[in-house]
CSV table of C-alpha atoms and ligand atoms in Angstrom, one decimal:
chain,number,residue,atom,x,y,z
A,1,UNK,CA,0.0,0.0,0.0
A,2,UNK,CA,1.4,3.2,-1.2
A,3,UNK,CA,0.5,7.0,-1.5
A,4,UNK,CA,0.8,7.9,-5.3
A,5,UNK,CA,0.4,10.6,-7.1
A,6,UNK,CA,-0.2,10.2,-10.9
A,7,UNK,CA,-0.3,12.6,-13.9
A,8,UNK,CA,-1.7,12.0,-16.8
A,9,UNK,CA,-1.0,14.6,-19.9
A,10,UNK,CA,-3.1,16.0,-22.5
A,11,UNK,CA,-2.2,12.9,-25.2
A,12,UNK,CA,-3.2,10.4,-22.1
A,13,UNK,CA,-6.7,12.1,-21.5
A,14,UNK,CA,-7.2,13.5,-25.4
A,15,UNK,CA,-10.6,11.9,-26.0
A,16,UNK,CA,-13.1,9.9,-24.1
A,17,UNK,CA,-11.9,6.4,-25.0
A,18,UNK,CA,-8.7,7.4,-23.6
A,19,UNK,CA,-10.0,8.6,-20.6
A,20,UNK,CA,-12.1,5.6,-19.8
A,21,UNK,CA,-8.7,4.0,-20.2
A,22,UNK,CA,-6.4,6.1,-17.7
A,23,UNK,CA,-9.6,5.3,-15.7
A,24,UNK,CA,-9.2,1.8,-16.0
A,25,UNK,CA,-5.5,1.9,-14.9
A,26,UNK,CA,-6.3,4.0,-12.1
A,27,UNK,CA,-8.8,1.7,-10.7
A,28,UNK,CA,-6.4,-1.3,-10.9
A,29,UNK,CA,-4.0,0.8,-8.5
A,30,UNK,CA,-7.3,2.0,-6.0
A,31,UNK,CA,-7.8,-1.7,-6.0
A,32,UNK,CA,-4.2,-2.9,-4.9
A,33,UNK,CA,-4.5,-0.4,-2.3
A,34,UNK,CA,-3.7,2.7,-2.8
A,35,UNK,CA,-4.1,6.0,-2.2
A,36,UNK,CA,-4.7,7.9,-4.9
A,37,UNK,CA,-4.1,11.3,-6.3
A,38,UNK,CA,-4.5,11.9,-9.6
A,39,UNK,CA,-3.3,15.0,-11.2
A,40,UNK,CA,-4.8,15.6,-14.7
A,41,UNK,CA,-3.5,18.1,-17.7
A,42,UNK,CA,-6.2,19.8,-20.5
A,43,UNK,CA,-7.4,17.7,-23.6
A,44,UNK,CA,-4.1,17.7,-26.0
A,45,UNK,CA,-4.2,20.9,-28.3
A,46,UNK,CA,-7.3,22.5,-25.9
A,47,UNK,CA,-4.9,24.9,-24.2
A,48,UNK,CA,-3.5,26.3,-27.7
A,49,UNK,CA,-7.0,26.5,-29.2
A,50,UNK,CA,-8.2,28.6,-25.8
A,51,UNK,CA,-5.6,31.3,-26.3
A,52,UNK,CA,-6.2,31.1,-30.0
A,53,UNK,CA,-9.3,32.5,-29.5
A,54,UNK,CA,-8.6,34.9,-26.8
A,55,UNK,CA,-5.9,36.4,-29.3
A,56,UNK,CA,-8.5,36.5,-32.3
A,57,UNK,CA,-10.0,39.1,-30.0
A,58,UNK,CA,-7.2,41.5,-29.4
A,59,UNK,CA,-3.2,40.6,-29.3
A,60,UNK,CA,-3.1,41.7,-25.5
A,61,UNK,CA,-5.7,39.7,-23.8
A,62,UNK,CA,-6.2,40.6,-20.4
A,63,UNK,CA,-3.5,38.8,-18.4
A,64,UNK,CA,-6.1,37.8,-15.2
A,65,UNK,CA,-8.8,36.6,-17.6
A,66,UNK,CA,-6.3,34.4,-19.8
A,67,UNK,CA,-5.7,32.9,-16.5
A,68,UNK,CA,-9.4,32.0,-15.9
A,69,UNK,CA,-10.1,30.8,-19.3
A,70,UNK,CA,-6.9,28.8,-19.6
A,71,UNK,CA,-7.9,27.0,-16.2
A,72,UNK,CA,-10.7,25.9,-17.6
A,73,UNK,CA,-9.2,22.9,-19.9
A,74,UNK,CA,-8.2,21.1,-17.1
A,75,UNK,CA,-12.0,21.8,-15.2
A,76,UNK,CA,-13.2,19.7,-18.5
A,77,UNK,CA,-11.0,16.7,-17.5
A,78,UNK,CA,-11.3,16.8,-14.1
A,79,UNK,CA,-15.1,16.4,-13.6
A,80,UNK,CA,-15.1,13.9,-17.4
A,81,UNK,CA,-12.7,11.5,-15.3
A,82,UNK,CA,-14.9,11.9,-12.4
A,83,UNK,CA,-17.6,11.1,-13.9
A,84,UNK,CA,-16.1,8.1,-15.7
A,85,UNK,CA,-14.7,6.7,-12.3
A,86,UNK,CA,-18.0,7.0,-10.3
A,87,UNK,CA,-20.4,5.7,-13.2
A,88,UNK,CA,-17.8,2.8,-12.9
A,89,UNK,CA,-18.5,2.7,-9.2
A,90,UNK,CA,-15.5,4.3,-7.8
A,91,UNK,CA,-15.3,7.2,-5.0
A,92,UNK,CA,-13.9,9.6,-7.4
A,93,UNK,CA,-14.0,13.7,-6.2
A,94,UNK,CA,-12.4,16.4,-8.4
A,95,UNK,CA,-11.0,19.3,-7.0
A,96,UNK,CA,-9.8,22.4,-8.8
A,97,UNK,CA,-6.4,24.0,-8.0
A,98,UNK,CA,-8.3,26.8,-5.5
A,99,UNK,CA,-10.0,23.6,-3.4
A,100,UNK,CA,-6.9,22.0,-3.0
A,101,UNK,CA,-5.3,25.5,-1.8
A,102,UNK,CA,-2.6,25.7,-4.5
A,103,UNK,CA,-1.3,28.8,-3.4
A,104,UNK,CA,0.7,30.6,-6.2
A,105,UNK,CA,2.7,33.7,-7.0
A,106,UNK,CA,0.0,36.4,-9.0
A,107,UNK,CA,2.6,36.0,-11.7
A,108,UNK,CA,-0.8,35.0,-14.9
A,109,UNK,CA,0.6,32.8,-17.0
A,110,UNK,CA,4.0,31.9,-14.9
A,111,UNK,CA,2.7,31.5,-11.7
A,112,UNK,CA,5.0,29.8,-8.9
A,113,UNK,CA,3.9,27.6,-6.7
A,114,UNK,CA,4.2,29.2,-2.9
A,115,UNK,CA,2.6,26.6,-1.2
A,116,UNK,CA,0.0,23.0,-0.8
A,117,UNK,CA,-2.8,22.7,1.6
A,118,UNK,CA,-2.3,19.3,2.8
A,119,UNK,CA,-5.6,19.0,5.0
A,120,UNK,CA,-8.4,18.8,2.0
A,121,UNK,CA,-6.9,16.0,0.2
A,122,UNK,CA,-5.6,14.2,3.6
A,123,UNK,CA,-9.2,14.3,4.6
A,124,UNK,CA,-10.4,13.1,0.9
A,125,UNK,CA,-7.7,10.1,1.1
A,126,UNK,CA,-8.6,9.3,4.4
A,127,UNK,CA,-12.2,9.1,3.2
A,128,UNK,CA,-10.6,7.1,0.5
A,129,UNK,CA,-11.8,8.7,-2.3
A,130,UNK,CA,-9.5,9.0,-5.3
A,131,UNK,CA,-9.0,12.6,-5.9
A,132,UNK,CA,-8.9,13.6,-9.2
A,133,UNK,CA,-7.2,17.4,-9.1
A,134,UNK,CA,-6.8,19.8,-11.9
A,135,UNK,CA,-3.1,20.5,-12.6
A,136,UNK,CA,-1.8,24.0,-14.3
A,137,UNK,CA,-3.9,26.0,-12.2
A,138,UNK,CA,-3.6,27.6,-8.2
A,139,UNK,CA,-4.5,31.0,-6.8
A,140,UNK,CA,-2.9,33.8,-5.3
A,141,UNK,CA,-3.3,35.7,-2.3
A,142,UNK,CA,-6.1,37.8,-3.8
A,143,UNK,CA,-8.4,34.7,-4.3
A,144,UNK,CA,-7.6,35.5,-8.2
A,145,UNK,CA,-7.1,31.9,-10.3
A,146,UNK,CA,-3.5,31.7,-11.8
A,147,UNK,CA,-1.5,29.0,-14.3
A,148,UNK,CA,1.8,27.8,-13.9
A,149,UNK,CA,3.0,27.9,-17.6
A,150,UNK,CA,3.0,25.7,-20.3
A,151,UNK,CA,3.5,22.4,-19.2
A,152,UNK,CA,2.7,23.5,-15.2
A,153,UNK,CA,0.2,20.1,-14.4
A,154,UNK,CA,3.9,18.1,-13.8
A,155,UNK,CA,4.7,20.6,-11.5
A,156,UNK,CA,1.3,20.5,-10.1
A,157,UNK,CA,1.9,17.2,-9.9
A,158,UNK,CA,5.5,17.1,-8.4
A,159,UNK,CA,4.7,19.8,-5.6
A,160,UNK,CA,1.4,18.0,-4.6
A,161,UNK,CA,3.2,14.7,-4.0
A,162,UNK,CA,6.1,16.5,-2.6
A,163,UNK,CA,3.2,18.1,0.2
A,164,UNK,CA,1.7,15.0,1.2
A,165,UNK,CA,4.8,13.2,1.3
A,166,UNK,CA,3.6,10.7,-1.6
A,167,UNK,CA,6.0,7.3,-2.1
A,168,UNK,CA,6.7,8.4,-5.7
A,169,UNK,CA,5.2,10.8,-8.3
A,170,UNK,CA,4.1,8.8,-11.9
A,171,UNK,CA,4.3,11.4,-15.0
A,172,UNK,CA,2.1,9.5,-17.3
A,173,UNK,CA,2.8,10.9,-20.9
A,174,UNK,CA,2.7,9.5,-24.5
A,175,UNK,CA,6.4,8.5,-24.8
A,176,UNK,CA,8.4,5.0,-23.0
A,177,UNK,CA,10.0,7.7,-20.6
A,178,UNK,CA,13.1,10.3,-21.1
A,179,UNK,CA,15.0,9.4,-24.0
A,180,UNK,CA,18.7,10.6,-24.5
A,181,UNK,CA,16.8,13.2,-27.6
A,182,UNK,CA,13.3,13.9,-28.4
A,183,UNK,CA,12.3,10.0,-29.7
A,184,UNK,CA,9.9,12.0,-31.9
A,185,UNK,CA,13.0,13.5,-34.0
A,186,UNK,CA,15.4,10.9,-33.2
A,187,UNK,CA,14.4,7.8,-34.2
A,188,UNK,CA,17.5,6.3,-33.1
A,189,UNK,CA,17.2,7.9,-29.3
A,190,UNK,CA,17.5,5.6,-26.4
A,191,UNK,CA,15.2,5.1,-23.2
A,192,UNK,CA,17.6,6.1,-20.2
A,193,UNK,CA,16.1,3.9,-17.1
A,194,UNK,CA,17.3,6.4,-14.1
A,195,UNK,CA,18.5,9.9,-15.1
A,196,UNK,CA,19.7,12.2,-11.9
A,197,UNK,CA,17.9,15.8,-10.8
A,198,UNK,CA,20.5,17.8,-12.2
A,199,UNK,CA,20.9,16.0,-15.8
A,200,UNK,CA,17.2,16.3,-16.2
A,201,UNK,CA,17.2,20.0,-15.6
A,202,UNK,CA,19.3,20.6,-17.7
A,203,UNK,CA,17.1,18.9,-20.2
A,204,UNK,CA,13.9,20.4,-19.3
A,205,UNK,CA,16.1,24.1,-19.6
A,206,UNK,CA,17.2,23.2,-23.3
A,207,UNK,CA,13.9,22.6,-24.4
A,208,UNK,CA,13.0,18.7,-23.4
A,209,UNK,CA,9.4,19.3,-22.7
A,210,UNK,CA,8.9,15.7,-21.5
A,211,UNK,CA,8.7,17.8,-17.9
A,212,UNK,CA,8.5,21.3,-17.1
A,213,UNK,CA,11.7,22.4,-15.4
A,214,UNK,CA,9.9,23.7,-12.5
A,215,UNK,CA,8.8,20.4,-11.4
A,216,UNK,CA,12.5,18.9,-11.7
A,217,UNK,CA,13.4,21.6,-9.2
A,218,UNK,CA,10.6,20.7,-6.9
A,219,UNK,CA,11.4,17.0,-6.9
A,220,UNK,CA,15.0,17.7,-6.7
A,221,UNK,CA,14.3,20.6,-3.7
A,222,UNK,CA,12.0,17.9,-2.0
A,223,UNK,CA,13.8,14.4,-2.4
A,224,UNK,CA,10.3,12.9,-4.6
A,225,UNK,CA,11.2,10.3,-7.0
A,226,UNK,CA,9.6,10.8,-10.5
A,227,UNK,CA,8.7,8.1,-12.5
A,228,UNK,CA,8.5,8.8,-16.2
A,229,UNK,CA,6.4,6.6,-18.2
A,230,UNK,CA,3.7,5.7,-21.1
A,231,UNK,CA,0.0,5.6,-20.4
A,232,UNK,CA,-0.2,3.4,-23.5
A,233,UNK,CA,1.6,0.8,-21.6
A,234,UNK,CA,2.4,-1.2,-18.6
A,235,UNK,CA,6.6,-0.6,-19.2
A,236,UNK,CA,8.7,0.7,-17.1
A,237,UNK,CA,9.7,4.0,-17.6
A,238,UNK,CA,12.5,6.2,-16.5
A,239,UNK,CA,13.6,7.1,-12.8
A,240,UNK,CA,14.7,10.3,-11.8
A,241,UNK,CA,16.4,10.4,-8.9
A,242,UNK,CA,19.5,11.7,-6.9
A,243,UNK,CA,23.2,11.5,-8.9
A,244,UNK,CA,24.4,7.7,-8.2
A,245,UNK,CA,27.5,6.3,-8.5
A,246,UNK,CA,26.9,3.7,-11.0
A,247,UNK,CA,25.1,5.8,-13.4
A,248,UNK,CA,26.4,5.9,-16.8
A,249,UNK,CA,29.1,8.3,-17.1
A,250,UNK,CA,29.3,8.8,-20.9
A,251,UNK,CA,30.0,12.1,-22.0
A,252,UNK,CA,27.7,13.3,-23.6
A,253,UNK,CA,24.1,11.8,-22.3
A,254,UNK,CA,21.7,14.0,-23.8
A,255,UNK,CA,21.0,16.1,-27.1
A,256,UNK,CA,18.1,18.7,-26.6
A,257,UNK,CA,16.3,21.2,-28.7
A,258,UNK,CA,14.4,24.3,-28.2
A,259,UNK,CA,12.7,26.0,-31.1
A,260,UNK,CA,11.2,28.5,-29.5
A,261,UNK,CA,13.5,30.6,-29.5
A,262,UNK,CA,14.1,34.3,-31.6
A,263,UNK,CA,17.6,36.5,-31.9
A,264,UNK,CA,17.5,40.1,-31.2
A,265,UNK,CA,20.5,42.2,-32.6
A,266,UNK,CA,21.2,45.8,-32.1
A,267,UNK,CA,23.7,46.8,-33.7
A,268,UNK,CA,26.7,49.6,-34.1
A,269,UNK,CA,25.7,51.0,-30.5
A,270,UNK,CA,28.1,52.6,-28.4
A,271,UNK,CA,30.5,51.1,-26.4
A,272,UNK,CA,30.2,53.1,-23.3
A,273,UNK,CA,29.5,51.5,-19.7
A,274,UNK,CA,25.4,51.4,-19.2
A,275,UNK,CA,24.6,50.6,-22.8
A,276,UNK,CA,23.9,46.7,-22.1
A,277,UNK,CA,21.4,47.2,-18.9
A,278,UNK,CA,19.5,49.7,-20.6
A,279,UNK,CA,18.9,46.9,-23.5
A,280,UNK,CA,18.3,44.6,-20.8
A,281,UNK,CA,16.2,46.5,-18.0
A,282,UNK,CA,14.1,47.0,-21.0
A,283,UNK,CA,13.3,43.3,-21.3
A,284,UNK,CA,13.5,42.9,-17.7
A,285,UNK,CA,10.8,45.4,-17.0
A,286,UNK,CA,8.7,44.1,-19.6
A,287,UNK,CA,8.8,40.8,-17.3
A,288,UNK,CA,10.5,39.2,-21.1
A,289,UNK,CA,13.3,36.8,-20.2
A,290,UNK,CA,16.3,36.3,-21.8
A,291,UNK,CA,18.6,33.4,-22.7
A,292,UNK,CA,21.9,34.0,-24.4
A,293,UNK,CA,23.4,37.4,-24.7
A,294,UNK,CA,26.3,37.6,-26.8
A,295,UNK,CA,28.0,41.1,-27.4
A,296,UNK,CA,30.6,41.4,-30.3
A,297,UNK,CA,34.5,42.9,-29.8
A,298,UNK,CA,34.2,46.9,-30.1
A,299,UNK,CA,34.6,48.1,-33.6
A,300,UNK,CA,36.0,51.6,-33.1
A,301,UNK,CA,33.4,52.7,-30.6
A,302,UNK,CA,30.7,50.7,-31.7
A,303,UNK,CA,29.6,47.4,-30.7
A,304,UNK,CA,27.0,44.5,-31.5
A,305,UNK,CA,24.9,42.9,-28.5
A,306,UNK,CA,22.6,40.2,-29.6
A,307,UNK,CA,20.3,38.1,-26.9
A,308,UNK,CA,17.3,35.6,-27.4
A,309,UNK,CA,13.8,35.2,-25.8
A,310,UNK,CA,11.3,32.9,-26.0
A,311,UNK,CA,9.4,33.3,-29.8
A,312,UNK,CA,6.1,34.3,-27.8
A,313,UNK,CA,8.1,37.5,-26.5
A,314,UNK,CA,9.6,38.0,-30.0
A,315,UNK,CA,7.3,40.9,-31.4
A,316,UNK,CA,6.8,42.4,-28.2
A,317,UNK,CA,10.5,42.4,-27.7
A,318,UNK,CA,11.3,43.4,-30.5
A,319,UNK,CA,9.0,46.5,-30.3
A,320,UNK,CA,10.6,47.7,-27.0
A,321,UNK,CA,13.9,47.5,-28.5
A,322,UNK,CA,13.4,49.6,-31.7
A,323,UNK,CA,12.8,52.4,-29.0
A,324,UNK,CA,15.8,51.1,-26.6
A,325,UNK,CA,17.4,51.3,-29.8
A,326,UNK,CA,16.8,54.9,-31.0
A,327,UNK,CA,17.3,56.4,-27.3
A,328,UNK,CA,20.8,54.8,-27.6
A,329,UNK,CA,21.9,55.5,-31.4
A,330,UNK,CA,22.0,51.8,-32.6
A,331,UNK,CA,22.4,51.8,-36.6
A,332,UNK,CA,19.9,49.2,-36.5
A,333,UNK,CA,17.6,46.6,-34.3
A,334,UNK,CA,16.8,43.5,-36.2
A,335,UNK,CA,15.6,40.3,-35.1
A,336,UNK,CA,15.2,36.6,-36.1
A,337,UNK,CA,12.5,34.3,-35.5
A,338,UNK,CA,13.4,31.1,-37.6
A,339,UNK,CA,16.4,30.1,-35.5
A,340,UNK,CA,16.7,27.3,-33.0
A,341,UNK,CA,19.0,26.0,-29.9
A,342,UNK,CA,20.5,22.2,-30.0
A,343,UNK,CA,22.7,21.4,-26.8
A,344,UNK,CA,24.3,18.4,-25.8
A,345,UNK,CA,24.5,18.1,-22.1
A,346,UNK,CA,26.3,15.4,-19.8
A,347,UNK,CA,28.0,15.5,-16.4
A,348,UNK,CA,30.8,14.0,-18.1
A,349,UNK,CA,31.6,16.7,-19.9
A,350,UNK,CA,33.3,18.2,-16.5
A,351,UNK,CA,36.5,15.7,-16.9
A,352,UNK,CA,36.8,15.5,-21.0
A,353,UNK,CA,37.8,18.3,-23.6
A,354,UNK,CA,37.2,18.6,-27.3
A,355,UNK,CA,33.4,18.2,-26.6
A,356,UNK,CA,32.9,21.5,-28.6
A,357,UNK,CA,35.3,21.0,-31.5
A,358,UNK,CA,33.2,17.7,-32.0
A,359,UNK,CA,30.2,19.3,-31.7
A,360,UNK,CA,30.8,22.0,-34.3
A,361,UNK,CA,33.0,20.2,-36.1
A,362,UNK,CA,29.6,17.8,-36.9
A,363,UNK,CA,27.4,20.8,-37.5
A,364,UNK,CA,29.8,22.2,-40.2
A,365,UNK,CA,30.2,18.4,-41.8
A,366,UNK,CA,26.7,19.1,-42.4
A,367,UNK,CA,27.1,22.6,-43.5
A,368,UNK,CA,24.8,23.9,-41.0
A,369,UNK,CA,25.8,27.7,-39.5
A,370,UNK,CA,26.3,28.2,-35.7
A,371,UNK,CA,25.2,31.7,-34.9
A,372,UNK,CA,25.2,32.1,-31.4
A,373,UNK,CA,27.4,29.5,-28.3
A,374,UNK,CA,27.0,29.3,-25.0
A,375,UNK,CA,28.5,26.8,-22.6
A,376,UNK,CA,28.3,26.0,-19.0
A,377,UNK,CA,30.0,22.9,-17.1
A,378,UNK,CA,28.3,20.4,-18.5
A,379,UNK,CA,26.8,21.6,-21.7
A,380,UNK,CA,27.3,23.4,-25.1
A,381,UNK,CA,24.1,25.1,-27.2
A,382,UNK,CA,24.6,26.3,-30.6
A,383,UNK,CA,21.8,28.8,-31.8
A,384,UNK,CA,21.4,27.5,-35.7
A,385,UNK,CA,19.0,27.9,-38.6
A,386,UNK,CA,15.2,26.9,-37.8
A,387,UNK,CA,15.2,24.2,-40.3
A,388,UNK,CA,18.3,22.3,-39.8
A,389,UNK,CA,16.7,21.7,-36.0
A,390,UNK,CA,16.0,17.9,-36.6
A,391,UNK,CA,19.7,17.1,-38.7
A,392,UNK,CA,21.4,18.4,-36.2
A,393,UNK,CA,19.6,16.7,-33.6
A,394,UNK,CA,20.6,13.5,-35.6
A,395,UNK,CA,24.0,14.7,-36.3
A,396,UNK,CA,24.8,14.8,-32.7
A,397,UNK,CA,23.1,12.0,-31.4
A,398,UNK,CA,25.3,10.0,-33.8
A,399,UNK,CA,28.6,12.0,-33.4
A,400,UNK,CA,28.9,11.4,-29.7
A,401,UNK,CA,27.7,7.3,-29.9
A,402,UNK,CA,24.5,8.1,-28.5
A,403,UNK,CA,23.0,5.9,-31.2
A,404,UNK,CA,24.7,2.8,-30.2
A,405,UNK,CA,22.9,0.3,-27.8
B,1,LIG,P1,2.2,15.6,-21.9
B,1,LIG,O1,1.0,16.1,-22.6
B,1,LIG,O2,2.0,14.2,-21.4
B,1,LIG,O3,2.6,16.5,-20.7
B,1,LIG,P2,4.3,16.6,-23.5
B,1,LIG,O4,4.0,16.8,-24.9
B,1,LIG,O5,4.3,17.8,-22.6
B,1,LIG,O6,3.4,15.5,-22.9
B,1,LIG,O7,5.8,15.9,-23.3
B,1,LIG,C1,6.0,14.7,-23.9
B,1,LIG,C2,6.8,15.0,-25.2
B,1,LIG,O8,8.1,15.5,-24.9
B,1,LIG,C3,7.1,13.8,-26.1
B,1,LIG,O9,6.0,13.5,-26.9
B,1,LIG,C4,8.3,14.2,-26.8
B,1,LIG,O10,8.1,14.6,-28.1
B,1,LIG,C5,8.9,15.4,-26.0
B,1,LIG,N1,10.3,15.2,-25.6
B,1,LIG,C6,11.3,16.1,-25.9
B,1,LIG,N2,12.4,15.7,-25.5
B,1,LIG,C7,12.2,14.5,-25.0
B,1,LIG,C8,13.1,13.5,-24.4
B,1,LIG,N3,14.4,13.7,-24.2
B,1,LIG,N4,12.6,12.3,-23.9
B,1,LIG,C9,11.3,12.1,-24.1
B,1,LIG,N5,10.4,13.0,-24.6
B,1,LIG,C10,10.9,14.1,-25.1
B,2,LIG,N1,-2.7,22.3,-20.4
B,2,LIG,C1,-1.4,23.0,-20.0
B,2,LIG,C2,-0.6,23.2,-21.3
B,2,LIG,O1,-1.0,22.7,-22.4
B,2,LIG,C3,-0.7,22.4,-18.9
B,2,LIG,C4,-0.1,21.0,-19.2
B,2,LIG,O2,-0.5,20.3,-20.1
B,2,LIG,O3,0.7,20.6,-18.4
B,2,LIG,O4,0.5,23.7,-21.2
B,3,LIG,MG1,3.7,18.3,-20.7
């Protein structure tokens, strides 16, 4: 008999056959013994087709109300699942993220999560019900609903089993686990069975979606073991747990990718002390965060600084810096949106050089243009072309043996 806590994501709830099925698998577990809390994401493509609307009525929808409307994709899956489980007989109760007392941050749209009320769903389990809660969403101090960004029901997941103490937290999703790339890019990508907090950070940072990096930190911060794995399936999946001493030490473990990304360049400013805060406090002040920030050797007096953000913040980024731009004297402020990161991470990389040369020695092989690098301990990200995202994703996977069993 074990405490769980389960999330299923939008692919594993998409339609009502596959909802009678997670229901299915959940009873099998309530039947074992368990106790059961069962975090739930919105119908796949539900969240996207919400703020599409929203933005075919103006391009800066209210920030609160996106919040309300957004929350209410995982409201439809929370009361369908509930109402699958009881018509099946079970004592099934879905909560939203206000009844659970997911207290958040009033950041709308990339809330934090502040705190869990344990005494609502204590009380539920004890009653043994199965609690079915809706993930993505909590509330701030001001009673006002929020969302935790896109991906937030695994953190909503994480933090919930990290609050009640749960024996492990299951990320049901529509892959075998983590893979060592995106399997839907890389066909040759492996499984990895147990993968440690900080490696899968680093992957959730570059761009592997497979969990929102905010609920690596709360598993990491809290000691919960995640268990990656396929609601299509009774495999294992992967662990993620604390660094251990016989995991594998290749190199490089992982190759990630991030498209959305977009370049912003001014260039020809002045190189005089102040200039690169001003660009910044501009973004920073417009709550837009950046990534990489790269700025050129001085040319006489005159310098290049180019930075990313996140494509969403391209246009309005782009906007603010045009006037950043003018206040300072840049010649001009251009941007990109068709470009894309590729990193290869591994802890590895700490006691081994030529990792780089390798890396963009393979990108060049395939004539494919690194425009911007960053690097920390253990990992390298090349900003590249849009469209050469999946061969170099390939490229690298092969270069450093990551295709070999
Ligand atoms: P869910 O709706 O279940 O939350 P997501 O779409 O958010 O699922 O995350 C699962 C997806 O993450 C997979 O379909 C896969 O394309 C992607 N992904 C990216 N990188 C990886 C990786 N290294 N391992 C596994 N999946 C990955
Ligand atoms: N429904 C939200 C999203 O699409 C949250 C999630 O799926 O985790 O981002
Ligand atoms: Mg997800």
């Amino acid at each position: 008999m074990a405490l769980i806590v389960q999330k299923y994501g939008g692919t594993s709830v998409g339609n009502i056959d596959r909802i009678r099925n997670v229901a299915k698998r959940i009873t099998r577990y309530y039947d074992q013994g368990n106790s059961l809390v069962v975090v739930l994401s919105a119908m796949s493509g539900v969240t996207d087709r919400l703020i599409d609307m929203a933005s075919q009525i103006t391009k800066e929808p209210n920030k609160r109300e996106m919040d309300v409307l957004l929350a209410t994709g995982e409201q439809t899956t929370v009361s369908l699942m509930a109402i699958t489980l009881t018509s099946m007989g079970y004592p099934a109760e879905s909560m939203l993220g206000y009844q659970v007392c997911v207290r958040t941050s009033g950041a709308y749209g990339r809330a934090r999560i502040l705190d869990i009320g344990k005494d609502r769903l204590q009380q539920l389990l004890d009653q043994k019900k199965i609690v079915i809660v809706a993930g993505f969403q909590g509330e701030d101090q001001g009673g006002n609903i929020t969302t935790l960004g896109r991906g937030g029901s695994d953190t909503s997941a994480v933090a919930i089993a990290a609050g009640l103490n749960a024996d492990v937290c299951e990320i049901f999703t529509d892959v075998d686990g983590v893979y060592t790339a995106d399997p839907n890019v890389c066909k040759k990508a492996r499984k990895i069975d147990r993968i440690s907090y900080d490696e899968m950070l680093n992957m959730s940072s570059l761009g592997a979606k497979v969990l929102q990096i905010r609920s690596v930190e709360f598993a990491k911060k809290y000691q919960v073991p995640v268990h990656v794995r396929s609601s299509f399936n009774e495999e294992q999946g992967t662990m993620v747990v604390n660094e251990e001493k016989d995991m594998e030490r290749v190199v490089v473990s992982s190759v990630t990718h991030n498209k959305n990304e977009a370049r912003i360049t001014l260039s020809r400013v002045p190189d005089v002390p102040g200039v690169a805060a001003k660009v910044l406090r501009a973004m920073a002040n417009a709550g837009i965060i950046v990534d990489m920030i790269i700025q050129n050797t001085r040319k006489g007096n005159m310098t290049d600084i180019t930075f990313t953000v996140s494509k969403t913040d391209y246009e309005k980024a782009l906007e603010i810096e045009s006037k950043v731009g003018e206040e300072i004297g840049a010649e001009l402020v251009a941007g990109d949106s068709n470009i894309s990161k590729v990193s290869v991470i591994g802890v590895g990389m700490r006691s081994h050089s030529g990792v780089a040369s390798t890396m963009f020695d393979a990108l060049a092989k395939e004539n494919i243009n690194i425009m911007m690098i960053s690097t920390s301990e253990i990992r390298i990200s090349c900003v590249i072309e849009e469209k050469y995202t999946e061969l170099a994703v390939r490229t690298l996977h092969n270069v450093f043996d990551l295709d070999k069993e």
